[in-house]
Amino acid sequence: MIKGYAVGISGTGSALPEKVLTNLDLEKMVDTTDEWIRTRTGIGSRRIADDKTATSDLSTEAAKKALADANLKAEDLDLIIVATVTPDMAFPSTACIVQKNLGAVKAAAFDIEAACTGFIYALTIAEQFIKNGVYKNALVIGAETLSKVLDWEDRNTCVLFGDGAGAVVVERTEEGMGILSSYLGADGGNGEALTQPAGGSRIPASLHSVENKLHYVKMDGSEVFKFAVRAMGKAAMEALRLGGMELEDIDFLIPHQANIRIIEGSAKRLKLPMEKVYVNLDKYGNMSAASVPVALDEVVRNGLIKKNDKVVMVAFGGGLTWGSTLMKWSKD
Ligand code: UT7
């Protein structure tokens, strides 16, 4: 591992659309029940962006809160990375739109896409730039408006997801603090389990693609489920190994919020009691790349972690991808 500056999170923020869509609302839209959704997934409601709200809008709101928390001016930002599978458009990148919205004139800006693992990938990229001294700070955002790419007639997918954005400011910190290790992985060979087939160069937008609903999320739920429990456990263990820590050193786990059964299965593998695991999917569903940073923001603002706590963030998602970050929390 390259030795360099220690890198920590100095501010967090999140943004959620106002509109709440409950399981009872969904009962009126597709053949489902509140009972099925709660017992199979743990989800009770989710937030849905209105027609005028795009991913950059939620990103900008979350970013402003993270910058205020870090006491950093947008003009002083060196880098903005947005992780999303629901960008405002193919280009310009959502990160460039956020850069404009914030007036972060000095910052380089780009998007990355690793589906629900996107935030962990983006944070790891930002970490490298700061660790090696190229940049002093970065804004890392995980943001989605998945409601815009869901088939609201498909009960297999539409009950699972929600919209939101989470942001962190990343800066140099004290030696031995902050991000201790990061681990990323991918298995493109099984990528077909979770896709949005049309809208790219393979199946460009056409009347045919629209009529055949190819712009919507398609998922083999049980395949993703089996992969998820394995991937979350393995990724968390790898971050610990790379950081030279043991399972019993973990003070808090912030997992990707896809399904309570996946979270409980992963916690069991890691021998962690659920009191040390953050869960908010009952309120928001699966927000893909936004899920981990929104959870982190809530954990911080509710005072659930304190300086020096060892925190693992872990995610899995389309690609297929997985990733984890082990941190010694460095903020007072
Ligand atoms: O961030 C990554 C994104 N994706 C995920 O993390 C998803 C991972 N997978 C899962 O969370 C679960 O596999 C699901 C929640 C999607 C499904 O739960 P499951 O226990 O694996 O159910 P299943 O796929 O085995 O389906 C059981 C039944 C099926 O009916 P039949 O074929 O047995 O008659 C489904 O059609 O449940 C049916 N079903 C529903 N019933 C009521 C599927 N969705 C619904 C629904 N309401 N919304």
Short mmCIF file of C-alpha atoms and ligand atoms in Angstrom, two decimals, residues 30-33 36-37 40-41 115-117 154-161 194 219-228 256-262 286-288 316-318, ligand 1:
data_model
loop_
_atom_site.label_atom_id
_atom_site.label_comp_id
_atom_site.label_asym_id
_atom_site.label_seq_id
_atom_site.Cartn_x
_atom_site.Cartn_y
_atom_site.Cartn_z
CA VAL A 30 -49.23 -3.19 -8.26
CA ASP A 31 -50.23 -6.63 -6.98
CA THR A 32 -48.36 -6.45 -3.65
CA THR A 33 -48.97 -6.04 0.07
CA TRP A 36 -44.96 -8.93 1.71
CA ILE A 37 -42.71 -5.91 1.27
CA ARG A 40 -39.27 -9.91 2.38
CA THR A 41 -37.30 -6.63 2.36
CA ALA A 115 -24.27 1.07 -9.23
CA CYS A 116 -24.99 0.61 -5.52
CA THR A 117 -21.24 0.34 -4.77
CA ASP A 154 -43.20 -4.41 -12.18
CA ARG A 155 -43.71 -5.44 -8.55
CA ASN A 156 -40.36 -7.27 -8.57
CA THR A 157 -38.45 -3.98 -8.72
CA CYS A 158 -40.64 -0.93 -8.10
CA VAL A 159 -41.21 -1.68 -4.40
CA LEU A 160 -37.47 -1.82 -3.64
CA PHE A 161 -35.94 1.51 -4.59
CA LEU A 194 -29.02 -6.34 -12.65
CA MET A 219 -33.26 -7.61 -11.96
CA ASP A 220 -32.92 -11.26 -11.10
CA GLY A 221 -33.67 -10.68 -7.42
CA SER A 222 -32.74 -14.06 -6.03
CA GLU A 223 -29.38 -14.15 -7.92
CA VAL A 224 -28.50 -10.69 -6.57
CA PHE A 225 -29.62 -11.76 -3.11
CA LYS A 226 -27.30 -14.81 -3.00
CA PHE A 227 -24.37 -12.78 -4.31
CA ALA A 228 -25.06 -9.91 -1.89
CA HIS A 256 -25.69 -0.74 1.73
CA GLN A 257 -29.43 -0.67 2.42
CA ALA A 258 -30.98 -3.14 -0.04
CA ASN A 259 -32.78 -5.71 2.06
CA ILE A 260 -32.92 -6.25 5.84
CA ARG A 261 -32.36 -9.98 5.31
CA ILE A 262 -29.12 -9.25 3.41
CA ASN A 286 -32.66 1.04 -1.60
CA MET A 287 -31.18 4.35 -2.79
CA SER A 288 -28.34 2.67 -4.70
CA PHE A 316 -22.59 -4.39 -3.31
CA GLY A 317 -24.46 -3.72 -6.51
CA GLY A 318 -24.86 -3.91 -10.26
O1 UT7 B 1 -28.73 -2.95 -4.52
C1 UT7 B 1 -28.79 -4.09 -5.30
C2 UT7 B 1 -30.17 -4.21 -5.87
N1 UT7 B 1 -30.94 -5.36 -5.64
C3 UT7 B 1 -31.06 -6.10 -4.50
O2 UT7 B 1 -30.40 -5.95 -3.54
C4 UT7 B 1 -32.10 -7.16 -4.51
C5 UT7 B 1 -31.69 -8.43 -3.83
N2 UT7 B 1 -32.79 -9.34 -3.81
C6 UT7 B 1 -33.81 -9.24 -2.92
O3 UT7 B 1 -33.81 -8.33 -2.10
C7 UT7 B 1 -34.89 -10.28 -2.95
O4 UT7 B 1 -34.51 -11.32 -3.81
C8 UT7 B 1 -36.26 -9.72 -3.37
C9 UT7 B 1 -36.82 -8.81 -2.31
C10 UT7 B 1 -36.15 -8.96 -4.69
C11 UT7 B 1 -37.25 -10.86 -3.58
O5 UT7 B 1 -37.35 -11.62 -2.40
P1 UT7 B 1 -37.26 -13.21 -2.46
O6 UT7 B 1 -37.49 -13.69 -1.11
O7 UT7 B 1 -35.94 -13.56 -3.11
O8 UT7 B 1 -38.47 -13.59 -3.36
P2 UT7 B 1 -38.48 -14.33 -4.78
O9 UT7 B 1 -37.75 -13.55 -5.81
O10 UT7 B 1 -38.05 -15.74 -4.51
O11 UT7 B 1 -40.01 -14.29 -5.11
C12 UT7 B 1 -40.96 -14.94 -4.35
C13 UT7 B 1 -42.35 -14.63 -4.88
C14 UT7 B 1 -42.46 -14.72 -6.39
O12 UT7 B 1 -43.70 -15.34 -6.67
P3 UT7 B 1 -43.76 -16.83 -7.22
O13 UT7 B 1 -43.01 -16.82 -8.50
O14 UT7 B 1 -43.09 -17.67 -6.15
O15 UT7 B 1 -45.22 -17.07 -7.34
C15 UT7 B 1 -42.53 -13.28 -6.82
O16 UT7 B 1 -43.29 -13.10 -8.00
O17 UT7 B 1 -42.72 -13.30 -4.53
C16 UT7 B 1 -43.25 -12.66 -5.65
N3 UT7 B 1 -43.02 -11.22 -5.56
C17 UT7 B 1 -43.88 -10.41 -4.93
N4 UT7 B 1 -45.04 -10.63 -4.29
C18 UT7 B 1 -45.67 -9.57 -3.74
C19 UT7 B 1 -42.00 -10.50 -6.03
N5 UT7 B 1 -42.17 -9.21 -5.73
C20 UT7 B 1 -43.33 -9.13 -5.05
C21 UT7 B 1 -44.04 -8.05 -4.47
N6 UT7 B 1 -45.20 -8.33 -3.83
N7 UT7 B 1 -43.60 -6.79 -4.53
#
